[in-house]
Tab-separated table of C-alpha atoms and ligand atoms in Angstrom:
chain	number	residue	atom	x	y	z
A	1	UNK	CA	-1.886	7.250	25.080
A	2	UNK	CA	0.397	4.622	23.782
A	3	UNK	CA	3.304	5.612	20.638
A	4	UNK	CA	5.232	4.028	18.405
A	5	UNK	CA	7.994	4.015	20.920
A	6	UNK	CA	5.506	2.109	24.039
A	7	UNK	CA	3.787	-0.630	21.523
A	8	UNK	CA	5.073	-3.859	20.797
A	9	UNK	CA	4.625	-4.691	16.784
A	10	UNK	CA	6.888	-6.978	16.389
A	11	UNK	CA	5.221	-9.923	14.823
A	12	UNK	CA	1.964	-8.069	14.462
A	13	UNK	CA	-0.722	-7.195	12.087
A	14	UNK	CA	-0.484	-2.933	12.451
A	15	UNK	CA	-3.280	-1.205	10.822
A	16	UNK	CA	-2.230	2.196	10.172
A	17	UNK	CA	-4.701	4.850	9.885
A	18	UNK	CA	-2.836	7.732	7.691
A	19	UNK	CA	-4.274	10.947	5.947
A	20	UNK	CA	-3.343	10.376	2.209
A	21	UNK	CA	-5.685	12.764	0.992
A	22	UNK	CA	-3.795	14.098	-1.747
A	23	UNK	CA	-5.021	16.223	-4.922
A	24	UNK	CA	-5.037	13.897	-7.897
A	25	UNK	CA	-4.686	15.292	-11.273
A	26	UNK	CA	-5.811	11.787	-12.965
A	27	UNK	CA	-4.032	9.522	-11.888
A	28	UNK	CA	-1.091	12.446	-10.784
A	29	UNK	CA	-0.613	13.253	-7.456
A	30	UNK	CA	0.121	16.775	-7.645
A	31	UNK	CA	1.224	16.840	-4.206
A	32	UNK	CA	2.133	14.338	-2.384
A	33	UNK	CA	3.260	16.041	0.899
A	34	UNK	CA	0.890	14.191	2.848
A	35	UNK	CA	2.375	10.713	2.189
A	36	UNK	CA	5.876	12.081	2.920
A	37	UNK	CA	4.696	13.236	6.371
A	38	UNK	CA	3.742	9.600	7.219
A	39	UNK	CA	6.949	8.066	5.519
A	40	UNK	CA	8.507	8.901	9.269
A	41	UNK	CA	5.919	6.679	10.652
A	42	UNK	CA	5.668	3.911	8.082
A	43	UNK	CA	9.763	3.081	8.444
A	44	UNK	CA	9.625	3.607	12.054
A	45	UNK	CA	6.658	0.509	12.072
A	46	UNK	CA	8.568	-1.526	9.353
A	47	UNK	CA	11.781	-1.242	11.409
A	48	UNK	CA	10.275	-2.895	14.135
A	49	UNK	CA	9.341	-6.272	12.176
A	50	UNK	CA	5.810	-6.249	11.868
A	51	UNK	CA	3.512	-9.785	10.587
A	52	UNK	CA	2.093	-7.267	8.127
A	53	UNK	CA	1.640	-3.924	7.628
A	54	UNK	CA	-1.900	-2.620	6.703
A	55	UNK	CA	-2.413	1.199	5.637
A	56	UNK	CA	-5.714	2.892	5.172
A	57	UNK	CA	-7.181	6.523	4.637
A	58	UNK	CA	-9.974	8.294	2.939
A	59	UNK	CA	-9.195	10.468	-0.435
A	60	UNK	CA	-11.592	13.354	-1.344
A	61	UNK	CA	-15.466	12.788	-0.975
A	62	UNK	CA	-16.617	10.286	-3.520
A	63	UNK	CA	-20.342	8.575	-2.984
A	64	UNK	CA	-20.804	6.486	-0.519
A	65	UNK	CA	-21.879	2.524	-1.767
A	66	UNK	CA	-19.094	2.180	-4.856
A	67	UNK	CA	-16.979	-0.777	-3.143
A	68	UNK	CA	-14.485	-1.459	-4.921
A	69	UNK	CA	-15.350	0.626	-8.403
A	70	UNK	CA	-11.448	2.231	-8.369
A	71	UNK	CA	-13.356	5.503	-9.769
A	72	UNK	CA	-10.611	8.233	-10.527
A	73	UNK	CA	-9.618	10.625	-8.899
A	74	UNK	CA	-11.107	8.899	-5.475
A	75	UNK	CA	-9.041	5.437	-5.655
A	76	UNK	CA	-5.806	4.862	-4.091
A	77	UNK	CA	-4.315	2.632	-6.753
A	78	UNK	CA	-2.257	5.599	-8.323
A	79	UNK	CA	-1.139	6.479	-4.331
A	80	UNK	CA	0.151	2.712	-4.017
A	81	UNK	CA	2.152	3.122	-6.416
A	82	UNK	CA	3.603	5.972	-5.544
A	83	UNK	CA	4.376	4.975	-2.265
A	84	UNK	CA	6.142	2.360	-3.062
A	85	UNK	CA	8.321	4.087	-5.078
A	86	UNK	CA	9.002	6.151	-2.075
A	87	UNK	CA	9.921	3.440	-0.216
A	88	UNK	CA	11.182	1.285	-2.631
A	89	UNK	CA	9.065	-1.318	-1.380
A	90	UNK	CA	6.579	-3.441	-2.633
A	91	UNK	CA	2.914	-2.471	-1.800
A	92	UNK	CA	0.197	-4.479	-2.378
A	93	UNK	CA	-2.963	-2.441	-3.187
A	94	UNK	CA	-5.921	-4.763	-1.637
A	95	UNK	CA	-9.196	-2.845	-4.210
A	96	UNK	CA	-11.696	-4.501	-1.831
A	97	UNK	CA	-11.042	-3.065	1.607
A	98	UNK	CA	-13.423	-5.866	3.305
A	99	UNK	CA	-11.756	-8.917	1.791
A	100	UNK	CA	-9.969	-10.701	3.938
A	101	UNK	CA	-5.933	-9.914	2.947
A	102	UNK	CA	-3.483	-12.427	2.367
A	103	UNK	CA	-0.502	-13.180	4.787
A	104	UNK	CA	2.043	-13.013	2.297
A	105	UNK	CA	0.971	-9.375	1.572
A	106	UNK	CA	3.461	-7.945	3.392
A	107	UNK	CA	2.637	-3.849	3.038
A	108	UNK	CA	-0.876	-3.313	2.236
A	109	UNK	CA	-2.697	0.091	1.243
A	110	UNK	CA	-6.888	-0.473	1.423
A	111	UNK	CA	-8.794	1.324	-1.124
A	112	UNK	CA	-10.217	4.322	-0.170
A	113	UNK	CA	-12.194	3.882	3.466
A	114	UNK	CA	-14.754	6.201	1.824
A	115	UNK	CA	-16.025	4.167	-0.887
A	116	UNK	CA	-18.302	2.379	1.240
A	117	UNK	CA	-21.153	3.912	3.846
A	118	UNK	CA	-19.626	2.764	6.663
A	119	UNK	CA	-16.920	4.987	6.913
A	120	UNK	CA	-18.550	8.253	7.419
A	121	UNK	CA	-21.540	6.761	9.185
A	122	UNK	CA	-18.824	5.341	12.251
A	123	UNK	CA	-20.648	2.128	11.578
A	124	UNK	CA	-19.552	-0.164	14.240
A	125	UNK	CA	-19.671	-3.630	11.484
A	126	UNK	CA	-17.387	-1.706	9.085
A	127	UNK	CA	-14.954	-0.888	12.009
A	128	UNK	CA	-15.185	-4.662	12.860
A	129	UNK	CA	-14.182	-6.109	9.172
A	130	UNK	CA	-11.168	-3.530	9.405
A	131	UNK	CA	-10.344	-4.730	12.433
A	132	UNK	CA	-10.060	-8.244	11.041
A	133	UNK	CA	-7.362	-7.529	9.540
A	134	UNK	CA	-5.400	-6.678	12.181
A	135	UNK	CA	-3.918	-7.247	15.452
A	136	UNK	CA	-3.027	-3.364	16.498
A	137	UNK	CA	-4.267	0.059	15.451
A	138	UNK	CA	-2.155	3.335	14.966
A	139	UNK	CA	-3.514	6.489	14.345
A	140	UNK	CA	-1.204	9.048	12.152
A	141	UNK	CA	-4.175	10.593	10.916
A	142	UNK	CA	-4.507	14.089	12.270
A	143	UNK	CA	-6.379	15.723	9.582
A	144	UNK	CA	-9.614	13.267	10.853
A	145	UNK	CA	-9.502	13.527	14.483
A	146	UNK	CA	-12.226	16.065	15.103
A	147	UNK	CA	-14.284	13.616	13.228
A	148	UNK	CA	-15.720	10.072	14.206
A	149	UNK	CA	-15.512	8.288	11.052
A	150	UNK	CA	-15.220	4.260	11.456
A	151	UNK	CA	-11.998	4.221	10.775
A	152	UNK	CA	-10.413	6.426	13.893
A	153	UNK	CA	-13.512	6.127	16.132
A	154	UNK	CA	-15.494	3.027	16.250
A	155	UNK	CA	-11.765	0.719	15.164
A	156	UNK	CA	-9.613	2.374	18.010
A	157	UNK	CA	-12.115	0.780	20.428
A	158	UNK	CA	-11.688	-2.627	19.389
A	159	UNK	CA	-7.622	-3.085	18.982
A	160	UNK	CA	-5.163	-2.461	21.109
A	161	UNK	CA	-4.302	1.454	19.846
A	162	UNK	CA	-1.882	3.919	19.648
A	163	UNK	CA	-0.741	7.139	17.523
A	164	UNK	CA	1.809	7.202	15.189
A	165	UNK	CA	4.779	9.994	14.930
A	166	UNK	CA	2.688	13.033	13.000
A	167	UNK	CA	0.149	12.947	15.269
A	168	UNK	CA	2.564	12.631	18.627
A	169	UNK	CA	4.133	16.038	16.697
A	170	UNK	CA	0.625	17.742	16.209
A	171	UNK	CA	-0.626	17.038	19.678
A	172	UNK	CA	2.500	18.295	21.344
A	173	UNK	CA	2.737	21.847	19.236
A	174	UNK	CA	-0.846	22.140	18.162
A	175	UNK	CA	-2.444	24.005	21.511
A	176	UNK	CA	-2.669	26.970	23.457
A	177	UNK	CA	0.266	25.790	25.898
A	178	UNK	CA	2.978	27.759	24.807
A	179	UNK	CA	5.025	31.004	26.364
A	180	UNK	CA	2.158	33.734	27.002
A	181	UNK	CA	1.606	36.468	25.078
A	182	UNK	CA	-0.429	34.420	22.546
A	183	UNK	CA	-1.253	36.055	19.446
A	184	UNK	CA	-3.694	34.668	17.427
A	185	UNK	CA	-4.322	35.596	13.504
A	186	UNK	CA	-7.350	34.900	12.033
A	187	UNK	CA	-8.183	35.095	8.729
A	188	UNK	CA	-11.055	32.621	7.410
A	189	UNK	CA	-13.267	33.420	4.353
A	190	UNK	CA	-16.674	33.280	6.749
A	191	UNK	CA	-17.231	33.569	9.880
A	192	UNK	CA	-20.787	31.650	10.455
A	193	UNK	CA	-19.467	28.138	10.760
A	194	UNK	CA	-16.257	28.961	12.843
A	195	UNK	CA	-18.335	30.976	15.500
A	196	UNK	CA	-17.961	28.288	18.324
A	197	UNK	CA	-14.270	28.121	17.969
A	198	UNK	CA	-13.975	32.004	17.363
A	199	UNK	CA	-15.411	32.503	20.128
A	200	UNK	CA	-13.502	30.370	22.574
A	201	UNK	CA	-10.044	31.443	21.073
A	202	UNK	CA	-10.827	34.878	21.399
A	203	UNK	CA	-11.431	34.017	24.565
A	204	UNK	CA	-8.132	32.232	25.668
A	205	UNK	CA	-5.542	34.449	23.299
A	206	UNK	CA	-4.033	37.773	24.294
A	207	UNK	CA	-4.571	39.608	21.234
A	208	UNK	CA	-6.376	38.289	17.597
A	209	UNK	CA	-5.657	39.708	14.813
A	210	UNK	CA	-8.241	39.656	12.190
A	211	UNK	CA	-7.850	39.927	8.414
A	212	UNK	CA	-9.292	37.671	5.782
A	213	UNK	CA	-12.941	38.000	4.642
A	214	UNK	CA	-14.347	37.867	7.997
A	215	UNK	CA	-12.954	41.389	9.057
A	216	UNK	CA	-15.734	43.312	7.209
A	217	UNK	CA	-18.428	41.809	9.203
A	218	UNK	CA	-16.783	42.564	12.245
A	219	UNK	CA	-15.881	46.084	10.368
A	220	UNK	CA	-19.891	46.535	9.578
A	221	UNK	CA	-20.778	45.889	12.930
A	222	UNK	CA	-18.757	48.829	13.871
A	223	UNK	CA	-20.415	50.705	11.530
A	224	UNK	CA	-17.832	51.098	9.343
A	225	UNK	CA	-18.512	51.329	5.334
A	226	UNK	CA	-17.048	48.335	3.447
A	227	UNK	CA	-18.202	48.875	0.313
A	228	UNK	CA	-18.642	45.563	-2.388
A	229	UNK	CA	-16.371	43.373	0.351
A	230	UNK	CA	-17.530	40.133	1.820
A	231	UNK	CA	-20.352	40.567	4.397
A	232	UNK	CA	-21.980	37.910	6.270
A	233	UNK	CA	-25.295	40.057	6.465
A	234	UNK	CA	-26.990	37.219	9.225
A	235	UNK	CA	-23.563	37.471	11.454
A	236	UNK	CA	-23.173	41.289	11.520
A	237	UNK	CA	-25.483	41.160	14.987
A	238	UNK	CA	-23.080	38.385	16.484
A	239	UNK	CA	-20.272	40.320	15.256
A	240	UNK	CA	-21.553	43.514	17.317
A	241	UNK	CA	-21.645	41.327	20.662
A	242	UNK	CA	-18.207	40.641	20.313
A	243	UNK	CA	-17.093	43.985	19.264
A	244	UNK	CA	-18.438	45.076	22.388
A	245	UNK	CA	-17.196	42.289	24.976
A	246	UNK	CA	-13.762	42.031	23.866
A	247	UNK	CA	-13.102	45.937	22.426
A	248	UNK	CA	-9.035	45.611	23.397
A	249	UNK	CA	-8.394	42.015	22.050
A	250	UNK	CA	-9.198	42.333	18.714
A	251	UNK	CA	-6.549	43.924	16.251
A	252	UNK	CA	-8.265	45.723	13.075
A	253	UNK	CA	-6.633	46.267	9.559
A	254	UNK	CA	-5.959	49.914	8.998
A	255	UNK	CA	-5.654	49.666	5.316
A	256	UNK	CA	-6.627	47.300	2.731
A	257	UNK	CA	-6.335	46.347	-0.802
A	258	UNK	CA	-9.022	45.742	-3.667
A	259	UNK	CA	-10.363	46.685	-6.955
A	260	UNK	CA	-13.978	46.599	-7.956
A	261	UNK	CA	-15.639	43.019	-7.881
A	262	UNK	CA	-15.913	43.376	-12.009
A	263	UNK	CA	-11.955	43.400	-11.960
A	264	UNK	CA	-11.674	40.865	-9.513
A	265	UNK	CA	-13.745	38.030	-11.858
A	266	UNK	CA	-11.669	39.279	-15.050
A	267	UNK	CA	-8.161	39.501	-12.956
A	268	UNK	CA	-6.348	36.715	-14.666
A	269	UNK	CA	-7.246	38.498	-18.383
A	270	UNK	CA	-6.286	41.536	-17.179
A	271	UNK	CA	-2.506	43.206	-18.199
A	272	UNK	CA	-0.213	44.195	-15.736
A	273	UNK	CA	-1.298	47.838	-16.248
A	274	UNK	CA	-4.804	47.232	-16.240
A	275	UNK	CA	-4.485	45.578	-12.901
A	276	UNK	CA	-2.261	48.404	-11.530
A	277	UNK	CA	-4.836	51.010	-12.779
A	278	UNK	CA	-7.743	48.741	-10.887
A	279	UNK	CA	-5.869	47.887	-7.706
A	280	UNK	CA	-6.568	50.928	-4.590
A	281	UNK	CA	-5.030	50.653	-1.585
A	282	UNK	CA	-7.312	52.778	1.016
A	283	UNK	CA	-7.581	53.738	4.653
A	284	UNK	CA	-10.127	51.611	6.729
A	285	UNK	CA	-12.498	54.246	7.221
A	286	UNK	CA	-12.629	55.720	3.898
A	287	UNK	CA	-13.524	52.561	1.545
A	288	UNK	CA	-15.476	53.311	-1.963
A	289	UNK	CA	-18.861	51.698	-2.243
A	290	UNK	CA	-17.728	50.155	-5.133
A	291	UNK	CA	-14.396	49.035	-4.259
A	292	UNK	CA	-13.990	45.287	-2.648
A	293	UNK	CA	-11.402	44.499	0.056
A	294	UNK	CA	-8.978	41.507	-0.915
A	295	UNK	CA	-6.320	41.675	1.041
A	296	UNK	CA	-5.044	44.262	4.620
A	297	UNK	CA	-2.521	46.736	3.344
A	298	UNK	CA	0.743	47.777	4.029
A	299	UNK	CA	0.287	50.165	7.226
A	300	UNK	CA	-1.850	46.823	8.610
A	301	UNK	CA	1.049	44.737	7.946
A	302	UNK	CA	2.976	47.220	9.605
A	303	UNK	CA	0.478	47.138	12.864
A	304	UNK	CA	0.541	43.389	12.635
A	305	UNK	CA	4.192	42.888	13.164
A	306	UNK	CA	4.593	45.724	16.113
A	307	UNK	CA	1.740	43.489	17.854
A	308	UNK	CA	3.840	40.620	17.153
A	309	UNK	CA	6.741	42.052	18.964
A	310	UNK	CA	5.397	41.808	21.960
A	311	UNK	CA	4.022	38.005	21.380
A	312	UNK	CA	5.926	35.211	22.910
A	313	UNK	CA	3.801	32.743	20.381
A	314	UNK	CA	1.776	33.071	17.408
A	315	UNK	CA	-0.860	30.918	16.246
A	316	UNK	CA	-2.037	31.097	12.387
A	317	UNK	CA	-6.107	30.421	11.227
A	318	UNK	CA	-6.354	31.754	7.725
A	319	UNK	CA	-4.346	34.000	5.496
A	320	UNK	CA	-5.035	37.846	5.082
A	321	UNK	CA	-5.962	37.890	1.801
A	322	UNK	CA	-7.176	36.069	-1.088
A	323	UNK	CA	-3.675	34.633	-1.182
A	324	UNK	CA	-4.805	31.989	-4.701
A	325	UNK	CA	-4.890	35.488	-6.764
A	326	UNK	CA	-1.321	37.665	-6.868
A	327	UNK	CA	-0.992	40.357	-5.877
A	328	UNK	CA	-3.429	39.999	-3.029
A	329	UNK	CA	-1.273	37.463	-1.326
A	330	UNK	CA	1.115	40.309	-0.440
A	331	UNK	CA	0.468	40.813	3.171
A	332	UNK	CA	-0.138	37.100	4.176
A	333	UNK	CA	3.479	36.783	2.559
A	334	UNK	CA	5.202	39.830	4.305
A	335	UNK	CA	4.067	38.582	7.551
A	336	UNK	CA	4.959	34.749	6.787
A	337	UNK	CA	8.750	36.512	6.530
A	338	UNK	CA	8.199	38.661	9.528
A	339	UNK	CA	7.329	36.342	11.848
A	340	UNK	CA	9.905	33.664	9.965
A	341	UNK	CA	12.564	36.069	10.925
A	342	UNK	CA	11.587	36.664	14.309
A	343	UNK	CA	12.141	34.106	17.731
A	344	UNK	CA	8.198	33.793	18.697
A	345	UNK	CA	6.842	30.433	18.349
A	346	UNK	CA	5.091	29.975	15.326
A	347	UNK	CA	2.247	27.518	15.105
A	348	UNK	CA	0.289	27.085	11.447
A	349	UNK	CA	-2.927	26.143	11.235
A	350	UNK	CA	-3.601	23.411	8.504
A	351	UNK	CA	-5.679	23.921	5.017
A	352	UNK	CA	-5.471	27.231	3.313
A	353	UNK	CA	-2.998	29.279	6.095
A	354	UNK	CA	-0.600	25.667	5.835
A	355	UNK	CA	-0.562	26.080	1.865
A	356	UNK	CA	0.173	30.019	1.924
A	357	UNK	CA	3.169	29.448	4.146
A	358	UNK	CA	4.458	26.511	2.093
A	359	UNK	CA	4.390	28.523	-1.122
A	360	UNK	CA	7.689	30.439	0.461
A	361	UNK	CA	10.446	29.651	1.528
A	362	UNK	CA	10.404	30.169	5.166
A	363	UNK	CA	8.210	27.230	6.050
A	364	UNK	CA	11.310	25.268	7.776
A	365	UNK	CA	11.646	28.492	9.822
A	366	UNK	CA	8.492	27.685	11.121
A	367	UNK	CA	7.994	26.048	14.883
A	368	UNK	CA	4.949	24.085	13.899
A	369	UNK	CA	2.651	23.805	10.607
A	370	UNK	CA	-0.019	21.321	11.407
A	371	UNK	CA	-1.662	19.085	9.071
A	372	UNK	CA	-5.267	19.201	10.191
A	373	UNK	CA	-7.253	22.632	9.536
A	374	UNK	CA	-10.500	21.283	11.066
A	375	UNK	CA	-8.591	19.716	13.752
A	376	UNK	CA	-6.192	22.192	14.581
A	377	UNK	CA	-8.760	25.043	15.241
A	378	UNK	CA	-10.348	22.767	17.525
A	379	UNK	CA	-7.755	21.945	19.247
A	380	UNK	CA	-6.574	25.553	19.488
A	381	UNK	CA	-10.026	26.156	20.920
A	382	UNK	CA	-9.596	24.181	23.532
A	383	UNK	CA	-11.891	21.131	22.298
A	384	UNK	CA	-11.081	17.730	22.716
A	385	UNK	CA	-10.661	15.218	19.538
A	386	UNK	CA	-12.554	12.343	19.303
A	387	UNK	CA	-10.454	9.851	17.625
A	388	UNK	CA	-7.762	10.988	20.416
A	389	UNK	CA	-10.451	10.879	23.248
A	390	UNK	CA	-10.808	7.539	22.092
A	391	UNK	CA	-7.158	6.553	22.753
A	392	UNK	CA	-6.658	7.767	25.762
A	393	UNK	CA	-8.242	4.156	27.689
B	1	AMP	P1	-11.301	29.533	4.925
B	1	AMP	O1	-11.654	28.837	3.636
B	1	AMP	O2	-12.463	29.893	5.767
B	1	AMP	O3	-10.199	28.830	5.683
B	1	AMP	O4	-10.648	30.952	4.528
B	1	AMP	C1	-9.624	31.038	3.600
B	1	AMP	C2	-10.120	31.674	2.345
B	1	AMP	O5	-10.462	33.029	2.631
B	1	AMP	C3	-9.088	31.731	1.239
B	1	AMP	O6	-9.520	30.967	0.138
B	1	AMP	C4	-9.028	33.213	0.865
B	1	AMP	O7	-9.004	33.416	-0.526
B	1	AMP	C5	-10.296	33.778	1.453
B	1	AMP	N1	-10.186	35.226	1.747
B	1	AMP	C6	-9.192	35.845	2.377
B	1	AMP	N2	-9.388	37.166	2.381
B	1	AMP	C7	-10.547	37.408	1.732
B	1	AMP	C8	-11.269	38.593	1.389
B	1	AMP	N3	-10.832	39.793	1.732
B	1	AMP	N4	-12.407	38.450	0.686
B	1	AMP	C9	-12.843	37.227	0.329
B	1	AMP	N5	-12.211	36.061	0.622
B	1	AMP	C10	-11.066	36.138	1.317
């Protein structure tokens, strides 16, 4: 696969392919991390002289068919400007991503890829008006590449392609081929539609530990009472299977936390000692039928981080807990410091597990926190990525 560093732009047309889905507040980006983490890649392109620079992504999931509507919060005009305030540039925002763009447009961000059927259909015509515009194609955008969208499937066939810096970065932490014993944590909400990839990580990892909502399937499976918590009633069988073939491998909670689900839905009205009179903190096999599991306790915490002394690397799919509502983020948090502190390599999966690690302040002391939670579970699977597949002519 060619980089940054093995393609000749000088002179060029560069489309850039970049994730810039950002949460918009209006027209306020209320984070913008995602256009810092291609800033690296932007300068690095500028420095090298191009004809024109041309930047595209997708932002959120509007309908297909609007063109050119801007419709808020879906259109990129508020993330041109910011951008160029980043990098004190002028950007051009071109609101009809077909029209053919001027040459004296010098940096150029498309409106959003999505606004037109094309995009998520991989249509081959939309890939080919993109590529008009251009005379190479970089792909920063990892957060897409377990998908085949137009814009990073059917458009890296028809330039002359390569990946930008992010993505060299994700490909090169974001796998299974680090220092052995692997340790995987696993925390999703549900199980059902991350059974493929379960499955083969299980498969390839030393030890998993599980936590998040998932556990109490696995937990009912084993015949274990979880009272009101989270059961995927049609994945309990699946879970048993599982339970069965891989009985050493997978690391159970030995406490958790929780209140009654009534408490739960009023939590934010509640007073501090309301919630400490609702919150129970109870041994794994002894959970009330009315109680719900929100987070692993502290003795689980405690189990975590021996396992994790014996880990070389540690790879991170989903907090613990429901981390959004305090104080059931406890236990992602203590082991985000943990394993901060300690010398194992540390990869983060993107999405939820990315934005509980962030919210501290050990995330530098992290080896790797990835960008892409679709992408990086498959990847940690062992799956390939289209839009890299696609590269790699
Ligand atoms: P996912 O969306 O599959 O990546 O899983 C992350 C989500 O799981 C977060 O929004 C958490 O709030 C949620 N989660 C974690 N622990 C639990 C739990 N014990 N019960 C219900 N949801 C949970």
């Amino acid at each position: 696969m060619k980089t940054l560093s093995t393609m000749k732009l000088t002179g060029k047309r560069v489309f850039l392919r970049v994730d810039f889905n950002v949460p918009l507040k209006g027209t306020k980006i209320t984070d913008d991390l995602r256009i810092q983490n291609a800033l690296p890649t932007i300068r690095k392109i500028l420095a090298a002289k191009p004809e024109q620079l041309i930047i595209a992504t997708h932002l959120g999931r509007p309908e297909p068919g609007k063109g050119s509507a801007g419709l808020l919060p879906y259109s990129l005009a508020p993330v041109a400007k910011h951008l160029s305030k980043l990098l004190k540039k002028t950007i051009y925002f071109h609101a009809n991503a077909l029209a053919p763009i001027e040459s004296k447009d010098k940096i150029v961000l498309l409106e959003n890829l999505r606004f037109y059927d094309g995009e998520k259909n991989g249509s081959l015509s939309f890939a080919k008006t993109l590529a008009s515009h251009a005379d190479i194609y970089i792909d920063d955008a990892f957060g897409t590449a377990h998908r085949k969208d137009a814009s990073v499937y059917a458009l890296a066939k028809l330039l002359p392609s390569g990946i930008g810096l992010l993505m060299e970065q994700e490909l090169r932490y974001v796998s299974l081929d680090h220092k052995r014993p692997i340790v995987a944590i696993f925390g999703a909400a549900k199980i059902k539609d991350k059974l493929p990839l379960f499955k083969k990580l299980l498969a390839k990892v030393d030890k998993l530990i599980l936590g998040g909502g998932v556990v109490f399937t696995f937990l009912k499976a084993g015949g274990i009472e979880v009272g009101k918590s989270l059961v995927e009633e049609e994945m309990v069988s699946e879970a048993r299977t599982l339970l069965k073939k891989y009985a050493g491998k997978i690391v159970f909670p030995t406490d958790f936390v929780g209140s009654t689900p009534a408490s739960f839905k009023n939590w934010i009205k509640l007073s501090a000692t309301e919630k400490k009179a609702a919150l129970k903190t109870v041994p794994v096999e002894a959970i009330p039928k009315t109680l719900a599991c929100y987070d692993v306790g502290p003795k689980s915490v405690k189990l975590f981080t021996a396992v994790l002394k014996n880990a070389k690397t540690v790879v991170w799919n989903g907090p613990l807990g429901v981390f959004e509502v305090k104080p059931y983020d406890a236990s992602t948090n203590k082991l985000v410091k943990i394993i901060a502190e300690s010398k194992i390599t540390s990869i983060v999966g993107g999405g939820d597990t990315a934005s509980a690690v962030r919210k501290t302040k050990y995330a530098n002391r992290f080896t790797h926190i990835s960008t892409g939670g679709g992408a990086s579970l498959e990847l940690l699977a062992g799956n390939k990525l289209p839009a890299i597949e696609v590269l790699k002519r």
